[in-house]
Structure formats: C-alpha cells, structure tokens
Short mmCIF file of C-alpha atoms in Angstrom, two decimals:
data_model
loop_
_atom_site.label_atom_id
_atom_site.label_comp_id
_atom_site.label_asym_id
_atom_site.label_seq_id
_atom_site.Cartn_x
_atom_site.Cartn_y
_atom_site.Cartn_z
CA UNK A 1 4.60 -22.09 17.63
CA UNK A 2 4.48 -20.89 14.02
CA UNK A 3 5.54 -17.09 12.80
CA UNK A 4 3.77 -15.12 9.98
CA UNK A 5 5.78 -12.29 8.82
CA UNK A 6 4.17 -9.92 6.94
CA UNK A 7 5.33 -8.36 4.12
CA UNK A 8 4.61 -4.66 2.97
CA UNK A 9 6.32 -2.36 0.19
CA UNK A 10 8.96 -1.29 2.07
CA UNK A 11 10.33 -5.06 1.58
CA UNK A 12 10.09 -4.33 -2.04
CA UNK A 13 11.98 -0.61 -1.41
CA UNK A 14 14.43 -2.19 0.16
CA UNK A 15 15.40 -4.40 -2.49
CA UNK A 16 15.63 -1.33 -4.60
CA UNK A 17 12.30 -1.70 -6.70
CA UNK A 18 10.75 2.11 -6.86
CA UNK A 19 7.14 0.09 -5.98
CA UNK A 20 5.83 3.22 -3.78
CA UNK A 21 2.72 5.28 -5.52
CA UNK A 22 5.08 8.33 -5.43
CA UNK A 23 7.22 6.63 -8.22
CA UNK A 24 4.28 5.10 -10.02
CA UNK A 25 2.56 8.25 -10.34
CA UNK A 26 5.82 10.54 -11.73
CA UNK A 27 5.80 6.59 -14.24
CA UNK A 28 2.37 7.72 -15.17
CA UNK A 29 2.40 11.56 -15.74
CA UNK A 30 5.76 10.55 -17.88
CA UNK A 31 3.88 8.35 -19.88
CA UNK A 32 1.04 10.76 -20.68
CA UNK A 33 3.20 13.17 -21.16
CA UNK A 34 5.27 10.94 -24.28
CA UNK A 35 1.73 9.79 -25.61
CA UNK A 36 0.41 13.68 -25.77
CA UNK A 37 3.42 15.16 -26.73
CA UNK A 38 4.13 12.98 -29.98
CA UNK A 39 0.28 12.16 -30.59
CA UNK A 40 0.17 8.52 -29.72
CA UNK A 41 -2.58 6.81 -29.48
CA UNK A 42 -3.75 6.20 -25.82
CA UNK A 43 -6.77 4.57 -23.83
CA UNK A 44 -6.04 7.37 -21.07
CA UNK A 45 -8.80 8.74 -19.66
CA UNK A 46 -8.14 10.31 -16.73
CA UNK A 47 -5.53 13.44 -17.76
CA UNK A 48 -4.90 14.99 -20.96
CA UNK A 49 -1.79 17.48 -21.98
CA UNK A 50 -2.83 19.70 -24.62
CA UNK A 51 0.48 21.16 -26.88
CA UNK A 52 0.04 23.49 -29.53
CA UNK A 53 3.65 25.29 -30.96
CA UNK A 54 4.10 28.47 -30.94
CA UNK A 55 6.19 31.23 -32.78
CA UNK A 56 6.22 34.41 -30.23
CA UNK A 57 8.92 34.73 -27.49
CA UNK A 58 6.87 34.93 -24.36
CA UNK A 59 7.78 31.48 -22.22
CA UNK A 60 6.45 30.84 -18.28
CA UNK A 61 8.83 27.64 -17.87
CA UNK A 62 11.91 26.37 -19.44
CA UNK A 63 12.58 23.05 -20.05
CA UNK A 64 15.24 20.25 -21.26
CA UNK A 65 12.78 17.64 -21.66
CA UNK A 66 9.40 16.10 -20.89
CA UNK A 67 11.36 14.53 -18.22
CA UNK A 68 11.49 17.65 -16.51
CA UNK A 69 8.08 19.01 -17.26
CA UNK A 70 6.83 15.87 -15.55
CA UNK A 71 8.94 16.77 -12.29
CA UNK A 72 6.97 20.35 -12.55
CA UNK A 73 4.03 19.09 -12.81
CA UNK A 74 4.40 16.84 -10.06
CA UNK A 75 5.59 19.65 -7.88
CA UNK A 76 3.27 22.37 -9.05
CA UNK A 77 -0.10 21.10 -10.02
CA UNK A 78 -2.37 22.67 -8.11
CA UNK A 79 -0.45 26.12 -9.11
CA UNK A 80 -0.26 25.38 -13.13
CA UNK A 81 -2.58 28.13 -14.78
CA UNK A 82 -5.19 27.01 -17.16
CA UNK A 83 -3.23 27.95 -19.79
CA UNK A 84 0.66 28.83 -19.86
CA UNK A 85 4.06 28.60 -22.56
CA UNK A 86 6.65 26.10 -22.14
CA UNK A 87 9.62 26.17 -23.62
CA UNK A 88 11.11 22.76 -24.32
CA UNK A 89 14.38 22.17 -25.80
CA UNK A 90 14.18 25.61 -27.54
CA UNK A 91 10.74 25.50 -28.63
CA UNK A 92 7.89 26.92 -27.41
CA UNK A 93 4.41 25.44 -27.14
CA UNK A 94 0.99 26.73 -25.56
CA UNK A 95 0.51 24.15 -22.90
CA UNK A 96 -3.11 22.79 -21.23
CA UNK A 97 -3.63 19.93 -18.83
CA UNK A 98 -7.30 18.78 -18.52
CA UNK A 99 -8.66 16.27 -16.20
CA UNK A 100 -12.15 15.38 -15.26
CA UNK A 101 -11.17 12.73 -12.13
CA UNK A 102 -11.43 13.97 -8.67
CA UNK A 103 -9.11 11.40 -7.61
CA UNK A 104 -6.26 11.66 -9.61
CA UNK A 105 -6.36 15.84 -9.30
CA UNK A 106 -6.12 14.77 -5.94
CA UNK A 107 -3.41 12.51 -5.69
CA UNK A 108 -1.19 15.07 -7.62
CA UNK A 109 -2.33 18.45 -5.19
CA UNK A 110 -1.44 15.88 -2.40
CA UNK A 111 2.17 14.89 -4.51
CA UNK A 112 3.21 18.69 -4.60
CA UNK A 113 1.84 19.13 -1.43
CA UNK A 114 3.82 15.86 0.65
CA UNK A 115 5.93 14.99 -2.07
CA UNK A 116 4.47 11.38 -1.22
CA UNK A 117 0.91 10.11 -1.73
CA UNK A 118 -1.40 7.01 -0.28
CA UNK A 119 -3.66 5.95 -3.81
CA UNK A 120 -5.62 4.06 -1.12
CA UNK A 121 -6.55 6.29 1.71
CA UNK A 122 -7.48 9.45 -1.03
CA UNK A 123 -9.83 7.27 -2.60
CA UNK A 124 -11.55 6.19 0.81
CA UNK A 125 -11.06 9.65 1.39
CA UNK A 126 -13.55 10.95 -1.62
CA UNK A 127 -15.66 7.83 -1.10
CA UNK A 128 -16.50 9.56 2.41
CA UNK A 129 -17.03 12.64 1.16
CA UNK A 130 -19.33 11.14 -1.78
CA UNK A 131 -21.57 9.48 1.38
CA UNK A 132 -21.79 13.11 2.95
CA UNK A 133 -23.77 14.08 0.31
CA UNK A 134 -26.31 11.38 0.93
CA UNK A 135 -27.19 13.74 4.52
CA UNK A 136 -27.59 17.16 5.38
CA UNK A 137 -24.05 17.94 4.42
CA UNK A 138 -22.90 20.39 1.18
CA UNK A 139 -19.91 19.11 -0.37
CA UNK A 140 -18.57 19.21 -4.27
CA UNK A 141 -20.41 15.93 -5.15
CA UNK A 142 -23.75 15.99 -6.07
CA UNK A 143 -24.24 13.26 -8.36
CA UNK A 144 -24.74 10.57 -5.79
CA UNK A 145 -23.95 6.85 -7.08
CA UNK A 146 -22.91 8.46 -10.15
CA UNK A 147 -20.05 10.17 -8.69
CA UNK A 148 -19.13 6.23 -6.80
CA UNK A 149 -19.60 4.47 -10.49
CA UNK A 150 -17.00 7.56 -11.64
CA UNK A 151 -14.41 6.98 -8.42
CA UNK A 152 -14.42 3.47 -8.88
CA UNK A 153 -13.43 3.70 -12.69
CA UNK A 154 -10.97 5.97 -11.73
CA UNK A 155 -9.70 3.62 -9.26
CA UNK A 156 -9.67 0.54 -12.24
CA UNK A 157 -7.87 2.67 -14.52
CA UNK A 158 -5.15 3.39 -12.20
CA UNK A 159 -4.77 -0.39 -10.85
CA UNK A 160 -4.84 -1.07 -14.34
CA UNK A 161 -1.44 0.85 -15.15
CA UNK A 162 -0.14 0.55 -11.82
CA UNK A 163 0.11 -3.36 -12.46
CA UNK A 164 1.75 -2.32 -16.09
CA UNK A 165 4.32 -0.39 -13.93
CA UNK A 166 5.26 -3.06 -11.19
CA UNK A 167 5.88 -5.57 -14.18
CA UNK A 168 8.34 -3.32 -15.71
CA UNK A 169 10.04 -2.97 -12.33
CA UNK A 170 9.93 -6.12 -10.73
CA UNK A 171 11.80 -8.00 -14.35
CA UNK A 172 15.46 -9.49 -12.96
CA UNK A 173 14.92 -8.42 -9.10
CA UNK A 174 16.28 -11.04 -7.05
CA UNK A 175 15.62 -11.14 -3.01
CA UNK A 176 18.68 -10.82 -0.34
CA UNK A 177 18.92 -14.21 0.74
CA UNK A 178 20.01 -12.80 4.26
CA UNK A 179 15.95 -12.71 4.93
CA UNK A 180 16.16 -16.41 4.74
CA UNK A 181 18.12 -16.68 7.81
CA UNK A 182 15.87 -14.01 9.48
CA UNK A 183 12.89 -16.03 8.48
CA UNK A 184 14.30 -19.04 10.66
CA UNK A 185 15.54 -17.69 13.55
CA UNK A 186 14.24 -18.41 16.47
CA UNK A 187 11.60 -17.15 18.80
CA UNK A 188 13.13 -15.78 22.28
CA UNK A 189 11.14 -17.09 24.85
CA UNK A 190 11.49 -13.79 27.15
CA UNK A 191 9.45 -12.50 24.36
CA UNK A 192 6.27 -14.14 24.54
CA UNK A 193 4.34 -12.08 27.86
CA UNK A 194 1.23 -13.96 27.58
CA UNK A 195 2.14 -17.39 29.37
CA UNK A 196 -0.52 -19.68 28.32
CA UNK A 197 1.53 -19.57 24.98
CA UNK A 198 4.80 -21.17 26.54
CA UNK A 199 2.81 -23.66 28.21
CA UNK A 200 1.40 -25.37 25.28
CA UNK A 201 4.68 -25.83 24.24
CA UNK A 202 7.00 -29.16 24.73
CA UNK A 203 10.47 -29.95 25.38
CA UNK A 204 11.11 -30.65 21.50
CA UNK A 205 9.65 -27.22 20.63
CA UNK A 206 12.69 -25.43 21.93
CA UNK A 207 16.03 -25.16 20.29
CA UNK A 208 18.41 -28.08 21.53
CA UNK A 209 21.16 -25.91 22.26
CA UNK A 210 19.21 -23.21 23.60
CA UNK A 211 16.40 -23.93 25.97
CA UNK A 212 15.29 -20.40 25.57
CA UNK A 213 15.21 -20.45 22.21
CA UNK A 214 11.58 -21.81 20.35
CA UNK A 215 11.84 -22.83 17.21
CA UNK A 216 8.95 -22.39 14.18
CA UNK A 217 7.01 -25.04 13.29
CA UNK A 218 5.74 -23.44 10.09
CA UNK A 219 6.62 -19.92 8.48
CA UNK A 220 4.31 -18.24 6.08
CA UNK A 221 5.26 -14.70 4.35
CA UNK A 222 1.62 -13.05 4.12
CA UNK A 223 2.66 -10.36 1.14
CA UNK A 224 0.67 -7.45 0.95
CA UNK A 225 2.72 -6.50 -2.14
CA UNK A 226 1.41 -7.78 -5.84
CA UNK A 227 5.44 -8.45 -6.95
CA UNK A 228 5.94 -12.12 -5.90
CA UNK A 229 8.99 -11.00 -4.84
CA UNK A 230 8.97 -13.18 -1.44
CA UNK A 231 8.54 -16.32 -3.61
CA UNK A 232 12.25 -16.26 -4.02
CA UNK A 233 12.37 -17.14 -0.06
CA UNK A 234 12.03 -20.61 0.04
CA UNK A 235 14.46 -22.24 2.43
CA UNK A 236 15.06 -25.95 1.91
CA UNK A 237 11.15 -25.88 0.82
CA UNK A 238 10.22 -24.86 4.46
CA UNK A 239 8.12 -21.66 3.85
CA UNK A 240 4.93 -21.10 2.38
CA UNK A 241 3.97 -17.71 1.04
CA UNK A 242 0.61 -15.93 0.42
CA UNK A 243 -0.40 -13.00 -1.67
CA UNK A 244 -3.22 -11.43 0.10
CA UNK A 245 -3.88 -8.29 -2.44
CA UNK A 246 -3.33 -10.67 -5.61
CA UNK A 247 -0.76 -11.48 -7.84
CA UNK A 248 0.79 -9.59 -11.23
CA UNK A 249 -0.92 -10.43 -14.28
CA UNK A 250 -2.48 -13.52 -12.73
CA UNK A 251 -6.06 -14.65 -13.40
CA UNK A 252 -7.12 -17.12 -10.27
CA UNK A 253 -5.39 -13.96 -7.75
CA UNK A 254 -6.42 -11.08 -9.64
CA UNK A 255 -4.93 -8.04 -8.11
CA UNK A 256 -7.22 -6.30 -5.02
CA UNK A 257 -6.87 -2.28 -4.61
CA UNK A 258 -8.84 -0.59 -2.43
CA UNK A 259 -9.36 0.10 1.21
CA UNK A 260 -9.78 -2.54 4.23
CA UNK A 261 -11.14 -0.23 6.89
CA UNK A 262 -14.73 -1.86 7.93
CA UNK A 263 -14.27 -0.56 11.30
CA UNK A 264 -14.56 3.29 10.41
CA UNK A 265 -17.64 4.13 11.31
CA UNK A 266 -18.14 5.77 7.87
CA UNK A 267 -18.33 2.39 6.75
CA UNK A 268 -21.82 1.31 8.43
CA UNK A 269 -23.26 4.64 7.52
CA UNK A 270 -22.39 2.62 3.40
CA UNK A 271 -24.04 -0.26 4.24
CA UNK A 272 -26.99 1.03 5.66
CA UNK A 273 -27.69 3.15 2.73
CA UNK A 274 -27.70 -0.57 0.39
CA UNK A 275 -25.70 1.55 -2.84
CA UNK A 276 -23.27 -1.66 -3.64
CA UNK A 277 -21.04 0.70 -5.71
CA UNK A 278 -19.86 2.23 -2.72
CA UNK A 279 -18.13 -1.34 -2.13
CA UNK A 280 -16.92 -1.78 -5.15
CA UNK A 281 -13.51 -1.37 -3.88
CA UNK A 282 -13.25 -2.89 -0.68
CA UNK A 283 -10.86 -5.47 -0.22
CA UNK A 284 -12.93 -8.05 2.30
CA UNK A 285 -14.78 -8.45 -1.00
CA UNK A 286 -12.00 -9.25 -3.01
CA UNK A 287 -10.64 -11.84 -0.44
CA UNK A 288 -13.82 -14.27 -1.67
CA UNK A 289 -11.78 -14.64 -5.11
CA UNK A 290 -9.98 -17.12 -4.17
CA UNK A 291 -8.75 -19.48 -0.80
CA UNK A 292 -5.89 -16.96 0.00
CA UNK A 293 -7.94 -15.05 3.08
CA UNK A 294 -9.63 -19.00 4.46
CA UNK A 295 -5.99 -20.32 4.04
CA UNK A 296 -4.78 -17.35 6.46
CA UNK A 297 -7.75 -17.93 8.75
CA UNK A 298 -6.58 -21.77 9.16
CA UNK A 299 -3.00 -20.79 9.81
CA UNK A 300 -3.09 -18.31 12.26
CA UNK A 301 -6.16 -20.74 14.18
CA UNK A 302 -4.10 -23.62 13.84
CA UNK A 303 -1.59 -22.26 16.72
CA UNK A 304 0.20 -19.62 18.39
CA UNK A 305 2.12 -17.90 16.24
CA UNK A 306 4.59 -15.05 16.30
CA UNK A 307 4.49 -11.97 14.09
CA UNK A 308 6.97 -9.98 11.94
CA UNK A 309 6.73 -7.27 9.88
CA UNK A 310 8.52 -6.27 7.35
CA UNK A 311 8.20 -2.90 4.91
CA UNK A 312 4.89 -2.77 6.16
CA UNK A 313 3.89 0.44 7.46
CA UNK A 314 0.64 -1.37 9.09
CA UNK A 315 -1.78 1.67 7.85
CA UNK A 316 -5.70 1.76 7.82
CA UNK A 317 -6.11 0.46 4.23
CA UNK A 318 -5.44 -2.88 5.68
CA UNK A 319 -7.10 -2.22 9.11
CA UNK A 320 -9.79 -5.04 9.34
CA UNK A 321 -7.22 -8.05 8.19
CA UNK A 322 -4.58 -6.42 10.80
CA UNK A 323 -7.09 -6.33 13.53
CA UNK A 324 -8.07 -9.70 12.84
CA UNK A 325 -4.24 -11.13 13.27
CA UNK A 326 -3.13 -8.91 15.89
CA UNK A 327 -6.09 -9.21 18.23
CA UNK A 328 -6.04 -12.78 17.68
CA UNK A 329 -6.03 -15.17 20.69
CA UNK A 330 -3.25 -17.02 19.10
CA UNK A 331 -0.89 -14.25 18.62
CA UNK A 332 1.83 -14.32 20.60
CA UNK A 333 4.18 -10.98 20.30
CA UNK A 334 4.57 -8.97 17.36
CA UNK A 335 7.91 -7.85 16.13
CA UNK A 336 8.50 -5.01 13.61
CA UNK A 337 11.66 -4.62 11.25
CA UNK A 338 12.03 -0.37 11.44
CA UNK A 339 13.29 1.77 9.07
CA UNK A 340 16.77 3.07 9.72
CA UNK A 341 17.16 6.58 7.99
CA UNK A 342 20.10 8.50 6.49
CA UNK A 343 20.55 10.81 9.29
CA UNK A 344 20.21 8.06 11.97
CA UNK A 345 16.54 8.51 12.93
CA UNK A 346 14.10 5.67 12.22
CA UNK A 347 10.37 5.20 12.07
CA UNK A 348 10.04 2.48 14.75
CA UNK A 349 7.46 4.92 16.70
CA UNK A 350 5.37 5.53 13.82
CA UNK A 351 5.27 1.83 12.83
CA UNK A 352 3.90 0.93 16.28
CA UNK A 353 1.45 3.97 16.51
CA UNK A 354 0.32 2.17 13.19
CA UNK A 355 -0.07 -1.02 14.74
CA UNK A 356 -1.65 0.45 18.16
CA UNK A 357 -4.57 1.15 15.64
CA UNK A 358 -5.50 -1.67 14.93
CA UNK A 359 -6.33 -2.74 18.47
CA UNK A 360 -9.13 -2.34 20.37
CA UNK A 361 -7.98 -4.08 23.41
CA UNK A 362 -5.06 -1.86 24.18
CA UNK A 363 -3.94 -4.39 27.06
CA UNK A 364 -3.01 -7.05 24.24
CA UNK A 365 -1.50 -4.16 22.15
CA UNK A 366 0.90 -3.75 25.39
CA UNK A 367 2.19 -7.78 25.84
CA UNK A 368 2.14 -8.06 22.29
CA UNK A 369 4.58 -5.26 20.53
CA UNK A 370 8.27 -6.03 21.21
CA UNK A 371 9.92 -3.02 21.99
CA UNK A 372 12.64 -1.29 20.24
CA UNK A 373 15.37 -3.17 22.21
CA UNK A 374 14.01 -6.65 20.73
CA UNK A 375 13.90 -4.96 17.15
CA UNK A 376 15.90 -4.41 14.42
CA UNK A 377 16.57 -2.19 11.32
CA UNK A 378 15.20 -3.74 7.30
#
C-alpha cells in the first residue's frame, strides 16, 4: 500500500510563510501604494492611487505611513469616497484610487468584508456571471468575450506578482523535519474499512513488530502549493514529490492559477457555448504542460494507497483532481491533519465538509474519512 499526502497552504502557514492571498494582497496594495506615492515607474495596471498635496487644513484620515493607509484601504474599500484628504505624516494630500478590474475591486470589497479572500473562487465567480449574460439574464457585463479576454488578464497580472511575492517569502524557509517521521509512519490496519484492500496485502507488507501496522511502499507529497517547500522532505531518498499547480519561476512547470471545478454545472453551459477564453484559466488545461498530472494518474493506479492531507483546506478550486483521488477505487482511507486554533477549537468539521464535496458516492465518502479520533492537529 502506498500513501499520497497532499499538501495545501496551510503546510506553508504553518511553517510561518504569510503564503495566504490575504497577505499577498495587503503585499500588493503596499507596493502600489510606494510606486504611486513617490512616482515610480510601474507596469501596474489594475489600481492606481492618485496624490496631489495640499495646503488647506481639512483632513478625512490621519496617517503615520503608507503602511497604514494600506491597512485602510484594505479594511474600507468599498466605503473610500471618490475623492477624500489624507493626512500622512503631517502632510496633507487629495487622495483618488482608480481601478478598471472587476476582479481585483472585488477581491478587496470581499477583504474588508471577511478580512480573508479566495483569488480563485472570485474569479470563477465573475466568470459565471460573465456566462449569464450569454442568456436571458441582466447582469453588469455586457461585453461578452471581451469582458473573459479582460478577467483573464486580470487573472495573469495577479499570478504574475503573486509569484514575485512567494519568492520573496519562501528565501531561507526551511521545513520541520518532524513531517519526515509523519510521512513514514505507518498505516493502522483498523483504518482501512474497505477489505479488499487488506487482502491484497502480504505478510511482508506489515510492520515486523506490529502485525497491525502496514507499512508504505512508496510516499509521494502531491503539493498544491508553488513554494517547493516539501522538497526539503526527502527521507533517506524515499519520497518523491510533485508540484501539481507548477513551480516558482520555473519554465518546464510554469505556475497554474485558476479554478478546477468541471463538475459545476456552470461549466458545461462554457463548453457548449465553444468561447475558448472562458477556459483560459482552468487548471485541467494546464495539467497537459507537462507529465506532473499522467505521473499522478500512474501512482495512485499503481495500488491502494492511503491519503493525508495536510494545510489543505480541500475547496472547489481543486474539485475535479480531488474527486478523481478520493473516489478512486484504489483509495483506501483518507486522513486529514486539522487545524488546532488559539482558543482550542479546530476546523476538522469544515475540512471534511470540504472533502464530502468532492464525492459523489457518499457511501465511499463514509469508509473512507478517518474520524477525528484517528486524526491529529498540523
């Protein structure tokens, strides 16, 4: 029996790298906010801060630094009047913010809103809402593939700095080589509810000292992250590693951002109407780049094999490659790492309503998940 653990961001949060789009966005506002502020040159395109000084007294908002007017804007986009006066570090300037891009004036109403946001899911989100106004529907897009063409080059421009910002974070970040040891332990044999699993086994598949105990042929991390962080777990040699979405920087494993959900039945409705733009950004496509997704394929084909996840929260941006695994014939249980919070509650119910999702046979959903008992905290 082999295991696949999969690997999501909260593996990276863990480790302390700030990898979540909440942090890369407040990174990118920052950054505009420098460039604007002391007239550097940019290739922004997406938001613009206008600053003109001023010489009367009248202020609407104080601030130290730009530090700070990025936090309010953050927290109060969708409230910031078209024009107001902000006083930084004693002097005042007539302030404008300007952006054409329905995605990322989305993303930041959705920041102040939830002080978290899902790049991912808003832009499948819009691309929906484009396809509505393909029927009888009347929604704020009109411009049919011309408002997909300007979504998707929204999309580029933000994977674009978004893979600037994970190299700046990722430089000297070294794994916890505890997840080594996790990586190897064994499978419990009490876990596995679907029998024709144990009986492929033999006797020299099980743990010498513990005849309950199977050990793992092979163990491959499948990383939906882009860090290369789980590179760094290579015990003895005896794990191989995969980086589904794409590596940093990287030519061969470009970096795939998008949505995975070809089961929505919004999805169909896009094919049938034969616009490619509208597919642009979906990540089945991206998978052909390379031998990453025909490698997985062979593994998880190859054997029974035993699941772990780790940091990932197992949402519907990856919904088609998670349905594929966990509905597989060869998967034998499925065990989630949870996150433990401050105040002693975890998320081990939402990570499971997650992974319920992507099932459509709820029966193998049922022997599959390991309850909370068999679990344990990142």
């Amino acid at each position: 029996m082999n295991k696949l653990i999969l690997i999501g961001n909260g593996f990276d949060l863990h480790h302390g790298i700030p990898t979540d789009y909440s942090s890369f966005l407040n990174w990118y506002i920052s950054k505009l906010l420098d460039n604007d502020f002391n007239k550097k040159p940019s290739a922004n395109t997406l938001l613009t801060f206008y600053f003109t000084k001023k010489f009367d007294h009248h202020k609407d908002l104080v601030v130290k630094n730009l530090s700070e007017l990025s936090d309010y804007i953050l927290r109060q986009f969708s409230s910031i009047k078209h024009n107001f006066v902000v006083n930084i570090a004693g002097d005042n300037y007539s302030f404008r913010v300007q952006t054409s891009s329905v995605l990322l004036r989305k993303l930041l109403e959705d920041q102040g809103e939830k002080n978290w946001v899902d790049i991912e899911m808003e832009y499948y989100r819009i691309l929906k809402d484009i396809l509505k106004s393909f029927g009888n529907y009347t929604v704020e897009y009109s411009g049919g593939e011309k408002d997909i063409i300007s979504l998707n080059n929204d999309l580029n421009t933000l994977k674009r700095e978004l893979e600037d910002y994970l190299s700046e974070c990722i430089k000297g970040k070294c794994v916890n080589p505890n997840f080594n040891n996790d990586a190897q332990l064994g499978i419990k044999k009490q876990n596995i509810l679907e029998a024709f699993h144990i009986d492929r086994l033999s006797d020299e598949d099980f743990d010498e000292d513990d005849r309950d105990c199977i050990v793992s042929k092979n163990v491959l991390f499948l990383s939906f992250n882009y860090t290369g962080l789980c590179h760094q777990l290579k015990k003895g040699g005896e794990f191989s590693s995969i980086e589904i979405h794409g590596s940093l920087n990287s030519r061969t494993n470009p970096l795939i951002f998008g949505f995975g959900d070809e089961i929505d039945g919004a999805y169909n409705e896009m094919e049938r109407l034969n616009i490619n733009s509208f597919f642009t950004h979906i990540k089945s496509f991206g998978y052909f780049n390379n031998s990453n997704y025909s490698d997985l394929v062979r593994f998880i084909n190859s054997d029974s094999f035993f699941v772990e996840v780790w940091g990932h929260s197992c949402g519907l941006s990856d919904r088609t490659l998670l349905n594929m695994i966990f509905e597989n014939d060869n998967c034998a249980a499925i065990r989630p790492k949870y996150w433990k919070r401050t105040d002693g509650t975890d998320n081990y119910v939402e990570i499971t309503q997650n992974i319920s999702r992507h099932f459509r046979n709820k029966l193998k959903m049922r022997n599959r998940v390991l309850n909370k008992d068999l679990c344990s905290p990142m």
